[in-house]
PDB file of C-alpha atoms in Angstrom:
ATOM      1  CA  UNK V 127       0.000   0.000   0.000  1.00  0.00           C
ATOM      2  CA  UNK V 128       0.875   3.580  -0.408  1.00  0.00           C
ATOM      3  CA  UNK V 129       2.993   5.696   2.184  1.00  0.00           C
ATOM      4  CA  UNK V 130       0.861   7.398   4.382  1.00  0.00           C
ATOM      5  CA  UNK V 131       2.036  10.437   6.184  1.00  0.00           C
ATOM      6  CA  UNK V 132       0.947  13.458   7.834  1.00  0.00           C
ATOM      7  CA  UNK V 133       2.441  15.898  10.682  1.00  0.00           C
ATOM      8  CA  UNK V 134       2.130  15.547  14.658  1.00  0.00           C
ATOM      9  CA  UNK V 135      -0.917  16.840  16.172  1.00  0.00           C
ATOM     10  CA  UNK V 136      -2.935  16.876  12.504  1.00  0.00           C
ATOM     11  CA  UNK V 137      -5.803  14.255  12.051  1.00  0.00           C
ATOM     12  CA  UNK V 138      -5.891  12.330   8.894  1.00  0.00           C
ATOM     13  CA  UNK V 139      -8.347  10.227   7.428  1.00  0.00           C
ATOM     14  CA  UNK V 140      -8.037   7.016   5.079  1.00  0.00           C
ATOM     15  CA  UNK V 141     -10.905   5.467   3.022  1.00  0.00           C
ATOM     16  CA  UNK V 142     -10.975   2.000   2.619  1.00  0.00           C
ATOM     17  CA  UNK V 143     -13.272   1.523  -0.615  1.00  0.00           C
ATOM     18  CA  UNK V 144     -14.314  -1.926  -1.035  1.00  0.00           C
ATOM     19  CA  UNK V 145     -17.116  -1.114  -3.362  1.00  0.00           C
ATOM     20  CA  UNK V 146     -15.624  -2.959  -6.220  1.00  0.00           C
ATOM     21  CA  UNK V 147     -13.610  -6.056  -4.080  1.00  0.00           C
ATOM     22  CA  UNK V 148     -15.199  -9.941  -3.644  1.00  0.00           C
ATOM     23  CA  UNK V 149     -13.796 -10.107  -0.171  1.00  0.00           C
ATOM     24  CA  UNK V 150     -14.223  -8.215   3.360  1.00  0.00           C
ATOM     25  CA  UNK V 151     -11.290  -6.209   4.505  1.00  0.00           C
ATOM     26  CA  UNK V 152     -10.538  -3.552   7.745  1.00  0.00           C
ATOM     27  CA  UNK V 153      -7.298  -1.845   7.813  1.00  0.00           C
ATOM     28  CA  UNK V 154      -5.174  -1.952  11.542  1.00  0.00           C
ATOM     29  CA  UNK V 155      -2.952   0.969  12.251  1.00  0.00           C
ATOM     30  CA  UNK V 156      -0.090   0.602  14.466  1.00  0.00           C
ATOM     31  CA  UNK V 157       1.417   3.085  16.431  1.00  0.00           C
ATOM     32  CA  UNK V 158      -0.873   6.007  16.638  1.00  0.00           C
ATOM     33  CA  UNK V 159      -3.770   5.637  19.077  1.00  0.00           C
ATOM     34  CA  UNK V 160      -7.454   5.828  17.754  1.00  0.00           C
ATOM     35  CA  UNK V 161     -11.101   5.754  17.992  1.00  0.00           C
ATOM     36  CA  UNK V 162     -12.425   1.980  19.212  1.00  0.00           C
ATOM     37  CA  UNK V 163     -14.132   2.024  16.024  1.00  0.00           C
ATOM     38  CA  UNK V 164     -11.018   2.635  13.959  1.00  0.00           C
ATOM     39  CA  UNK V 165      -8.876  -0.131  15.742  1.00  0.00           C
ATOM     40  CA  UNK V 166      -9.073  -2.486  12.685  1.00  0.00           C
ATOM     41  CA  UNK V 167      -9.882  -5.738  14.272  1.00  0.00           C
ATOM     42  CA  UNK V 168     -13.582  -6.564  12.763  1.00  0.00           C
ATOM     43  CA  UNK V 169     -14.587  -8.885  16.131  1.00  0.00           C
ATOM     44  CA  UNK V 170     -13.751  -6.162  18.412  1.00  0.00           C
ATOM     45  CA  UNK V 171     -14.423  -2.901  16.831  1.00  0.00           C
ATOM     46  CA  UNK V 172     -17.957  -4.009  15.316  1.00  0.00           C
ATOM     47  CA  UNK V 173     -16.332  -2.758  12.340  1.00  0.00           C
ATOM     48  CA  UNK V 174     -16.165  -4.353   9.049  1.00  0.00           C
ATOM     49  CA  UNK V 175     -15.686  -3.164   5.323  1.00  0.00           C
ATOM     50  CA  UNK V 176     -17.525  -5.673   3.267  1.00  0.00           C
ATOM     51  CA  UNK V 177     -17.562  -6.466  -0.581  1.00  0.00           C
ATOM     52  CA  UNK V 178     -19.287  -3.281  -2.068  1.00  0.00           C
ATOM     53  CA  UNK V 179     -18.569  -0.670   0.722  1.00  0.00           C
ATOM     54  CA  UNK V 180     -16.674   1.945   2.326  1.00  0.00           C
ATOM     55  CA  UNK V 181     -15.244   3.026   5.308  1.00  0.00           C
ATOM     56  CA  UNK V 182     -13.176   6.225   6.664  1.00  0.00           C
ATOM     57  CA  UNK V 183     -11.065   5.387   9.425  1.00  0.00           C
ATOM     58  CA  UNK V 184      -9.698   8.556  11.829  1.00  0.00           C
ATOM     59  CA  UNK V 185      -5.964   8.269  12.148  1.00  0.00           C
ATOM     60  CA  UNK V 186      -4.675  10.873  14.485  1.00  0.00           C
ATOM     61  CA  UNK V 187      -1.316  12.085  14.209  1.00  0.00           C
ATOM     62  CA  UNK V 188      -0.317  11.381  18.073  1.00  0.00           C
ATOM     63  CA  UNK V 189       2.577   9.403  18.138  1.00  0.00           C
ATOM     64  CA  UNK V 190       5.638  10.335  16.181  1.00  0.00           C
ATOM     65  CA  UNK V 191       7.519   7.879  14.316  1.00  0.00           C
ATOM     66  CA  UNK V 192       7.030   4.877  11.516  1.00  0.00           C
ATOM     67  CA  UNK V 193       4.519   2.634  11.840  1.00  0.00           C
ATOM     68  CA  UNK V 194       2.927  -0.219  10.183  1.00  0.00           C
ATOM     69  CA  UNK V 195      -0.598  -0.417   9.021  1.00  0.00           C
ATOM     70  CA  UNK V 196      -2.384  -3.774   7.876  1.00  0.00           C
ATOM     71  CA  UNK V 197      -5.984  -5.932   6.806  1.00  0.00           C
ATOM     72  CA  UNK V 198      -6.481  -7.312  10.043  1.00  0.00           C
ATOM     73  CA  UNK V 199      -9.315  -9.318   8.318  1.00  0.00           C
ATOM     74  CA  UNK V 200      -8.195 -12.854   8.016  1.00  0.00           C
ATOM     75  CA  UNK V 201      -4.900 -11.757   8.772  1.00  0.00           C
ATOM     76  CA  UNK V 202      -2.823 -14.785   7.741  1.00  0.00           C
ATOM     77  CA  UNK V 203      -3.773 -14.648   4.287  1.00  0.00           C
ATOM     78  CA  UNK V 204      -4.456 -10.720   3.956  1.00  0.00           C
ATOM     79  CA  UNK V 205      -1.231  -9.525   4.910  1.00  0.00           C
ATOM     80  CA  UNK V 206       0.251 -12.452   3.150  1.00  0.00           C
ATOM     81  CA  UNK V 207      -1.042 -10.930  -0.288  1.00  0.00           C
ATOM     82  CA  UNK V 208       0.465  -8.050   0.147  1.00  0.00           C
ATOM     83  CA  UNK V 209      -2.345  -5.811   2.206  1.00  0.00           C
ATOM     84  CA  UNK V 210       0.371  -3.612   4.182  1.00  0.00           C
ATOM     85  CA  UNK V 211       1.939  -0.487   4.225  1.00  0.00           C
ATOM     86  CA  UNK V 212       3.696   2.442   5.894  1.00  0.00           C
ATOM     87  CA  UNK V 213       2.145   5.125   8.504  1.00  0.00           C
ATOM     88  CA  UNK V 214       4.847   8.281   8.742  1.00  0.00           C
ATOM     89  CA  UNK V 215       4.057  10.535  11.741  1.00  0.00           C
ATOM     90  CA  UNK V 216       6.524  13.236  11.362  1.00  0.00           C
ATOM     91  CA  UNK V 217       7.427  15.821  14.504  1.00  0.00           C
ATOM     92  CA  UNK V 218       6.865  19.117  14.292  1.00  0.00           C
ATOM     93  CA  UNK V 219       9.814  20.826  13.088  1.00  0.00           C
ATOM     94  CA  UNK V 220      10.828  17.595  11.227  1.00  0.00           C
ATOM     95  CA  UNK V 221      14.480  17.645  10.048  1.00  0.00           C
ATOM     96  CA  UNK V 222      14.922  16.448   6.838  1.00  0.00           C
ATOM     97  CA  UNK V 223      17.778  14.337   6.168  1.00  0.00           C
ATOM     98  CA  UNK V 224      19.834  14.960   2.709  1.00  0.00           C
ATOM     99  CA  UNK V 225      18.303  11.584   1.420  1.00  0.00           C
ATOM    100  CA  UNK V 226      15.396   9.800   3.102  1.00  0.00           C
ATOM    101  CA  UNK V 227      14.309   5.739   1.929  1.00  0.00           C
ATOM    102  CA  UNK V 228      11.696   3.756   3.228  1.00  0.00           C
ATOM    103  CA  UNK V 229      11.517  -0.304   2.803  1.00  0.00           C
ATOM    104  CA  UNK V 230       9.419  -2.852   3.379  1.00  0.00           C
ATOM    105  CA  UNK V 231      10.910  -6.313   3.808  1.00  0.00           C
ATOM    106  CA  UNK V 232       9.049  -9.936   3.710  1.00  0.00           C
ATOM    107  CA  UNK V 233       8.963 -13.461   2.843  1.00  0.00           C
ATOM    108  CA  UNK V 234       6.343 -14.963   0.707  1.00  0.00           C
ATOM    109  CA  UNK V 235       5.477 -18.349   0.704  1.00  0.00           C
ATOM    110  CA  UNK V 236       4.083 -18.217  -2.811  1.00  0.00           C
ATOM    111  CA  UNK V 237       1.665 -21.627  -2.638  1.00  0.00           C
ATOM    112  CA  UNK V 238      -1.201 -19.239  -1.246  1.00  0.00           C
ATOM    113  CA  UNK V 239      -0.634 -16.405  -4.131  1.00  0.00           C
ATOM    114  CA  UNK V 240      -0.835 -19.527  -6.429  1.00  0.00           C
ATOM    115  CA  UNK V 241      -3.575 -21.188  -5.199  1.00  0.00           C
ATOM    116  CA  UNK V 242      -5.965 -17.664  -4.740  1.00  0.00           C
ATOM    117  CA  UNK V 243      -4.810 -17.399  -8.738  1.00  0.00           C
ATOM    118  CA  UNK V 244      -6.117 -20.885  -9.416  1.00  0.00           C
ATOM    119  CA  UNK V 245      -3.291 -22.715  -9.913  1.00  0.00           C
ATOM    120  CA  UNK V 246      -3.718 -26.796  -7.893  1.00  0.00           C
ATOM    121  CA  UNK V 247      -1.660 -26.149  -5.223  1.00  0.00           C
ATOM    122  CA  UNK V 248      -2.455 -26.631  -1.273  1.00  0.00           C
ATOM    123  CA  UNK V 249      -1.551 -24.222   0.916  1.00  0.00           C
ATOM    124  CA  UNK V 250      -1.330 -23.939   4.884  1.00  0.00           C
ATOM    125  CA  UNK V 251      -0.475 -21.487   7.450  1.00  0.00           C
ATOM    126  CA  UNK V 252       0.341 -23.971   9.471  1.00  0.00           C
ATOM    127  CA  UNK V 253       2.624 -25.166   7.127  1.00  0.00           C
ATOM    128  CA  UNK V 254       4.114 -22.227   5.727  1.00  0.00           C
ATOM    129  CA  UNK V 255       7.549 -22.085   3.870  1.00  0.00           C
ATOM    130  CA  UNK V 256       8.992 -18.832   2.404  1.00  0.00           C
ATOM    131  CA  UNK V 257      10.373 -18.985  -1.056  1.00  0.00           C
ATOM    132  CA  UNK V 258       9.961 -15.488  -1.959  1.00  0.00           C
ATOM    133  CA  UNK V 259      11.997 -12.467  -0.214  1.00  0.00           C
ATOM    134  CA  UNK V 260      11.480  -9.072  -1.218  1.00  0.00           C
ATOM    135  CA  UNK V 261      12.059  -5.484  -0.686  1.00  0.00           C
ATOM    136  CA  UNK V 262       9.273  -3.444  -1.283  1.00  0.00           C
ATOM    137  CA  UNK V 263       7.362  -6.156  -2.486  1.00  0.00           C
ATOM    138  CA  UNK V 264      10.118  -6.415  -5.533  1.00  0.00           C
ATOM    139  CA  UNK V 265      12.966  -9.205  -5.736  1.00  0.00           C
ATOM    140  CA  UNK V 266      17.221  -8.542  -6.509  1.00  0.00           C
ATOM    141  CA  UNK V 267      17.998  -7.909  -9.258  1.00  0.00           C
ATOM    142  CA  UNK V 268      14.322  -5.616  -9.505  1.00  0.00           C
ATOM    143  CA  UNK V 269      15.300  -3.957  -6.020  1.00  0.00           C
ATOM    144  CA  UNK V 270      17.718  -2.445  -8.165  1.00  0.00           C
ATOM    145  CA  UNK V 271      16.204  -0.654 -10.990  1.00  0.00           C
ATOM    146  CA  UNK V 272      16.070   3.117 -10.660  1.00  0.00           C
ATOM    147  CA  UNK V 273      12.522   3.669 -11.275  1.00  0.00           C
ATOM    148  CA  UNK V 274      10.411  -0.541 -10.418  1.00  0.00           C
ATOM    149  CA  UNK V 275      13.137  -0.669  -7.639  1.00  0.00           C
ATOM    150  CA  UNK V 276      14.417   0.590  -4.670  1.00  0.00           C
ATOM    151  CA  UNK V 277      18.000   1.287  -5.066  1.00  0.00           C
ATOM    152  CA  UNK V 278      19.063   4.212  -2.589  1.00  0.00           C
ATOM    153  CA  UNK V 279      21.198   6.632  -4.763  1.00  0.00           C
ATOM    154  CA  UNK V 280      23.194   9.326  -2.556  1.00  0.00           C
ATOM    155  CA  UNK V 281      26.095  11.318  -3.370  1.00  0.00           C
ATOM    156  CA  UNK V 282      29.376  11.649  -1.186  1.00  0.00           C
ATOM    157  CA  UNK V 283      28.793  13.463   2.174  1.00  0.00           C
ATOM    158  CA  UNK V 284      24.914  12.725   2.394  1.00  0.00           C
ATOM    159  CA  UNK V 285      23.371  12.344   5.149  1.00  0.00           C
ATOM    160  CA  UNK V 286      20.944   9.007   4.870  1.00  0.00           C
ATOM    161  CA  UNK V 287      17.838   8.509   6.588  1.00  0.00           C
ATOM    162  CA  UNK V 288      16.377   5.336   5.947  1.00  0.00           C
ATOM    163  CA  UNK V 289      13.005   3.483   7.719  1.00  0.00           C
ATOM    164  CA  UNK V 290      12.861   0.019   7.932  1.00  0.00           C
ATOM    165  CA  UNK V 291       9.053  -2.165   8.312  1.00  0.00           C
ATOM    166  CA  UNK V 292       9.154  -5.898   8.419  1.00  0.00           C
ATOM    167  CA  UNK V 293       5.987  -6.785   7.074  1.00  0.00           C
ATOM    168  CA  UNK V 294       6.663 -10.578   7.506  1.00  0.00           C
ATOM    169  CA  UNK V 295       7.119 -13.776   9.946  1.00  0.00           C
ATOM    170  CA  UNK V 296      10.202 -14.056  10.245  1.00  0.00           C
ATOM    171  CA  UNK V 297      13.034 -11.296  11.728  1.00  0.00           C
ATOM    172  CA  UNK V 298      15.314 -10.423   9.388  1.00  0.00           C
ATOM    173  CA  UNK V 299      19.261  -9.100   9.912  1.00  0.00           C
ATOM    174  CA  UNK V 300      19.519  -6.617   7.433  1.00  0.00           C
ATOM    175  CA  UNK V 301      22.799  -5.543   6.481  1.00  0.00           C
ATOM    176  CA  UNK V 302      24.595  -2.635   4.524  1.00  0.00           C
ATOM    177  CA  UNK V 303      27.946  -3.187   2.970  1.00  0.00           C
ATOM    178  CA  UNK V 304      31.038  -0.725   3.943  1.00  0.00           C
ATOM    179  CA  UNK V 305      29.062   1.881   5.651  1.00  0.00           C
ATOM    180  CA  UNK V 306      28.346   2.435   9.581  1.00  0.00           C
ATOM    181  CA  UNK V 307      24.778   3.483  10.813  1.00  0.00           C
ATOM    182  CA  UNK V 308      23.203   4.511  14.418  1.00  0.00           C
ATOM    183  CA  UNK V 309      19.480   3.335  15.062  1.00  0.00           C
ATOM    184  CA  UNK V 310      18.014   6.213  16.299  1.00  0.00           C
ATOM    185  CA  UNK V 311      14.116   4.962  16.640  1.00  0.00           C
ATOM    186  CA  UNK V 312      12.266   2.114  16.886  1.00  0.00           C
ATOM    187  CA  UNK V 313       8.336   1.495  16.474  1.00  0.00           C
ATOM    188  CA  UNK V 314       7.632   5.272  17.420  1.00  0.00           C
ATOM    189  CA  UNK V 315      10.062   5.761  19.925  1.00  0.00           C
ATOM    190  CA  UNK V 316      13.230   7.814  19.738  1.00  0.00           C
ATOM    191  CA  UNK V 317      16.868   5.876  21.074  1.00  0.00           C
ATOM    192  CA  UNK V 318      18.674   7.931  24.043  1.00  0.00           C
ATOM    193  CA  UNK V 319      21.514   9.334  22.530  1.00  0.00           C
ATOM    194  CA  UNK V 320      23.645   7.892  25.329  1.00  0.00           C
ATOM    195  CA  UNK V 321      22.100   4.028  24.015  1.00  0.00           C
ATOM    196  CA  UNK V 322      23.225   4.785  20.224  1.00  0.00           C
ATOM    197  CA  UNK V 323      26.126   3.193  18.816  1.00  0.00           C
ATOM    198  CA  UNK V 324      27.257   2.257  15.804  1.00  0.00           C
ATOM    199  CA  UNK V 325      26.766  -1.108  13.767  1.00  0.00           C
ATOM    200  CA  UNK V 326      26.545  -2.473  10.545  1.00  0.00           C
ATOM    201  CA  UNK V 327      24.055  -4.918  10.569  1.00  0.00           C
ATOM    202  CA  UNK V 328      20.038  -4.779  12.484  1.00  0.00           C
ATOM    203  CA  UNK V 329      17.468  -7.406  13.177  1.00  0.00           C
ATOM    204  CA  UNK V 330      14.136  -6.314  12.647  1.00  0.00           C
ATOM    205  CA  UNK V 331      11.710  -8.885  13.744  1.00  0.00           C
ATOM    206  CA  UNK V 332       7.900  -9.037  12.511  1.00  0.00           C
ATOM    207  CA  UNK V 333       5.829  -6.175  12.721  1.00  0.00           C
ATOM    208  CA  UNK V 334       8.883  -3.767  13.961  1.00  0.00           C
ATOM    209  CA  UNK V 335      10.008  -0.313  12.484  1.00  0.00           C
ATOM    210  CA  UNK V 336      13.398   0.683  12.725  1.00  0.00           C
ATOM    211  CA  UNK V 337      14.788   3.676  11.913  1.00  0.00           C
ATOM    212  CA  UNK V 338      18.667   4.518  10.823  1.00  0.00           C
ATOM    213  CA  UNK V 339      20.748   7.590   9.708  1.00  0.00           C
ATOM    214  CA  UNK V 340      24.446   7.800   8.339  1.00  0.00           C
ATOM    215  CA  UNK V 341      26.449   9.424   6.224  1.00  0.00           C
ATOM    216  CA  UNK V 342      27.625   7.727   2.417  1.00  0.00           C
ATOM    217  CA  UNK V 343      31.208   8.731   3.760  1.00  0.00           C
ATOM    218  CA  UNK V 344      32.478   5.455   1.125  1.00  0.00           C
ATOM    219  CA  UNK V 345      34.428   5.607  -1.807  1.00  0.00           C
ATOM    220  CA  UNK V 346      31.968   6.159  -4.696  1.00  0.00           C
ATOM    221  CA  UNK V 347      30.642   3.158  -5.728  1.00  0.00           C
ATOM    222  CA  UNK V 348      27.790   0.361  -5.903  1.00  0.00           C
ATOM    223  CA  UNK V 349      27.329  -1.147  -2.529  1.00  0.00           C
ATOM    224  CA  UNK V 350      24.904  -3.962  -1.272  1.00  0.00           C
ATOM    225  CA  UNK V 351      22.028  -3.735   1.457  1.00  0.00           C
ATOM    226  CA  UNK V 352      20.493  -7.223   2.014  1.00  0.00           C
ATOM    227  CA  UNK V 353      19.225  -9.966   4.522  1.00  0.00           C
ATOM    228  CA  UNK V 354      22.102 -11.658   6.115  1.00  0.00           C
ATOM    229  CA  UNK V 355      19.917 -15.110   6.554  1.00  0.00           C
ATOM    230  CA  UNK V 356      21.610 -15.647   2.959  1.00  0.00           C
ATOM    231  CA  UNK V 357      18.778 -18.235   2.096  1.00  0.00           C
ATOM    232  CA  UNK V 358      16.658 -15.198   1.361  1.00  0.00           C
ATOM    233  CA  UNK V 359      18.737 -13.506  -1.023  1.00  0.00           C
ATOM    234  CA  UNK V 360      17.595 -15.994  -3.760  1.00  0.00           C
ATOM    235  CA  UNK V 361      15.392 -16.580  -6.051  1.00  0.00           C
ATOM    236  CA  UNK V 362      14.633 -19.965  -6.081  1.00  0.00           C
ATOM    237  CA  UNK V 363      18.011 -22.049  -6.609  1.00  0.00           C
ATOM    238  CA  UNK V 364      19.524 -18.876  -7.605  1.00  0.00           C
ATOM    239  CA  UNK V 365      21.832 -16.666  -6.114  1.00  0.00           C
ATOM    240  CA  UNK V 366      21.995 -13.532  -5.702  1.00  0.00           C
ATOM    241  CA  UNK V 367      18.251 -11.877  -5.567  1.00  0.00           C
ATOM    242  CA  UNK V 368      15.282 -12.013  -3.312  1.00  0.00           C
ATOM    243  CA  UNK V 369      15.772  -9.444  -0.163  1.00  0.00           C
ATOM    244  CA  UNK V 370      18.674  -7.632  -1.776  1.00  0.00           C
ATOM    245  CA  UNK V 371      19.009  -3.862  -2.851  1.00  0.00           C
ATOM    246  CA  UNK V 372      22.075  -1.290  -3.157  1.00  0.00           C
ATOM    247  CA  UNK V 373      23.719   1.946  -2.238  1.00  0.00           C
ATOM    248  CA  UNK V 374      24.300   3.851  -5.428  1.00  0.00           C
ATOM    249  CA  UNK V 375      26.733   6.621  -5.006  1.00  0.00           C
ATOM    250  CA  UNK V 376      25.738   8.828  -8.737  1.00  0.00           C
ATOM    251  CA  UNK V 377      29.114   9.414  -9.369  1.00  0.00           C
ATOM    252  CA  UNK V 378      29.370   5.211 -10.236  1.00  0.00           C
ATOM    253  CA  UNK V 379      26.917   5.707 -12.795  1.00  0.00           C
ATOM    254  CA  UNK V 380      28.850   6.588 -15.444  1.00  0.00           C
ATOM    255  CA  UNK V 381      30.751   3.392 -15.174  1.00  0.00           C
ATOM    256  CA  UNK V 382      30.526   0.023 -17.279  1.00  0.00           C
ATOM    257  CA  UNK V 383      30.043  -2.027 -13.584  1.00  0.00           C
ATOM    258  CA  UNK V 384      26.308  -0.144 -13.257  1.00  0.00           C
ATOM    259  CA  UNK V 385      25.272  -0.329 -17.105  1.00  0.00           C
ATOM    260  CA  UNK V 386      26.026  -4.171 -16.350  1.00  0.00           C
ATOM    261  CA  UNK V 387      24.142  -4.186 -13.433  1.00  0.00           C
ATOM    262  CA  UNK V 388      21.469  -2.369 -14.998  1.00  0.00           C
ATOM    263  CA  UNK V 389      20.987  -4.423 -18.132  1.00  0.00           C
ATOM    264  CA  UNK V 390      20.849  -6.986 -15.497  1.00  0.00           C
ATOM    265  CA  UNK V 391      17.938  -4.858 -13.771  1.00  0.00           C
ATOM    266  CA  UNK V 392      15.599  -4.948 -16.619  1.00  0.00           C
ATOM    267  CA  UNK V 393      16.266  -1.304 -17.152  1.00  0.00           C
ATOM    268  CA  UNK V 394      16.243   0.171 -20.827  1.00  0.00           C
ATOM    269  CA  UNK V 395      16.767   3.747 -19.661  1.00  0.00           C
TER     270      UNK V 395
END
């Protein structure tokens, strides 16, 4: 889903228009607090969007930070075809950083995507085994086409924010080649200063937002960000894809190691 964002102390509102979908949905918000009737959960909250309606859910802007919203309507499967996105509270007075990303990351076992497509194929919950691993809902090497992907392209001396959401099961260590970063919030709340260091590397388990900043202080180049359960940077037998994107500095643009990598993208630019 899209990016949602407003500014502390504001009150948005989100439409969920099921007027032309076969299926009931709600949407959950994490992070912020709202109305009973705007929690998400349709056995609790009395509230559900069915096939052929509408609903506006209240989303206050009072608690700062990245969140995580969701279909918390048959939740196992919902979520699981891809009904999730990003909530952005920003302070007032928000400091911009000289580059900001945001990423999903999550595991797909695709036998349910299969099987609600029609293909004979039996799927569980129970039983469930990842074979897909993407980054904003995109596999390596699509992660890393400038425009379908999600490459983050600096320049030297940037400062970097990025946001991390695991919208999975599983945690995942994700990892950024030769650079250092401090986590300086996590699911809404901001990291002491005196309990940041610096690290390389960051498990984010299911459902949690973390938040990072440093500066692409590297020699100029193409660098890697990616799970470090290595299994998920695949696709299928193959290696390297799956929860895998990259550092771009633009001044390794111009060189014959990104046109290679790009041809390898998909991209015709």
């Amino acid at each position: 889903g899209p990016i949602i964002r407003g500014t502390e102390g504001t009150e948005m509102e989100g439409t969920l228009d099921n007027t032309d979908g076969r299926r009931p949905h709600t949407v959950h918000f994490h992070g912020v607090q709202k109305p009973w009737k705007d929690d998400g959960v349709p056995t609790t909250s009395g509230v559900t969007v069915n096939a052929g309606e509408k609903h506006t859910y209240t989303i206050p802007a009072n608690q700062v930070g990245t969140h995580f919203y969701h279909c918390h309507f048959q939740t196992h499967r919902h979520v699981d075809m891809g009904m999730y996105g990003i909530l952005r509270v920003d302070p007032k007075g928000y400091e911009e950083a000289d580059k900001e990303y945001f990423m999903t990351v999550k595991e797909w076992d695709s036998r349910l995507n299969r099987m609600m497509a029609g293909e004979n194929v039996s799927y569980s919950p129970r039983d469930r085994k990842p074979d897909v691993f993407t980054v904003n809902g995109k596999v390596a090497p699509r992660t890393l086409h400038p425009e379908d992907g999600s490459p983050m392209i600096v320049e030297q001396g940037d400062q970097v924010r990025l946001h991390w959401v695991n919208a999975g099961y599983d945690s995942h260590p994700l990892h950024i080649h030769n650079h250092r970063f401090t986590q300086i919030a996590k699911d809404g709340g901001t990291i002491p200063e005196a309990a940041r260091h610096e690290m390389d590397i960051c498990n984010v388990a299911p459902a949690e937002r973390h938040t990072i900043e440093f500066t692409a202080n590297a020699q100029p180049g193409i660098y890697l960000m990616h799970c470090h359960k290595v299994n998920h940077v695949m696709n299928g037998n193959a290696y390297p894809g799956g929860m895998l994107t990259g550092l771009v500095y633009k001044e390794a643009m111009d060189t014959d190691i990104f046109a290679n990598l790009m041809e390898y993208a998909g991209y015709e630019g």
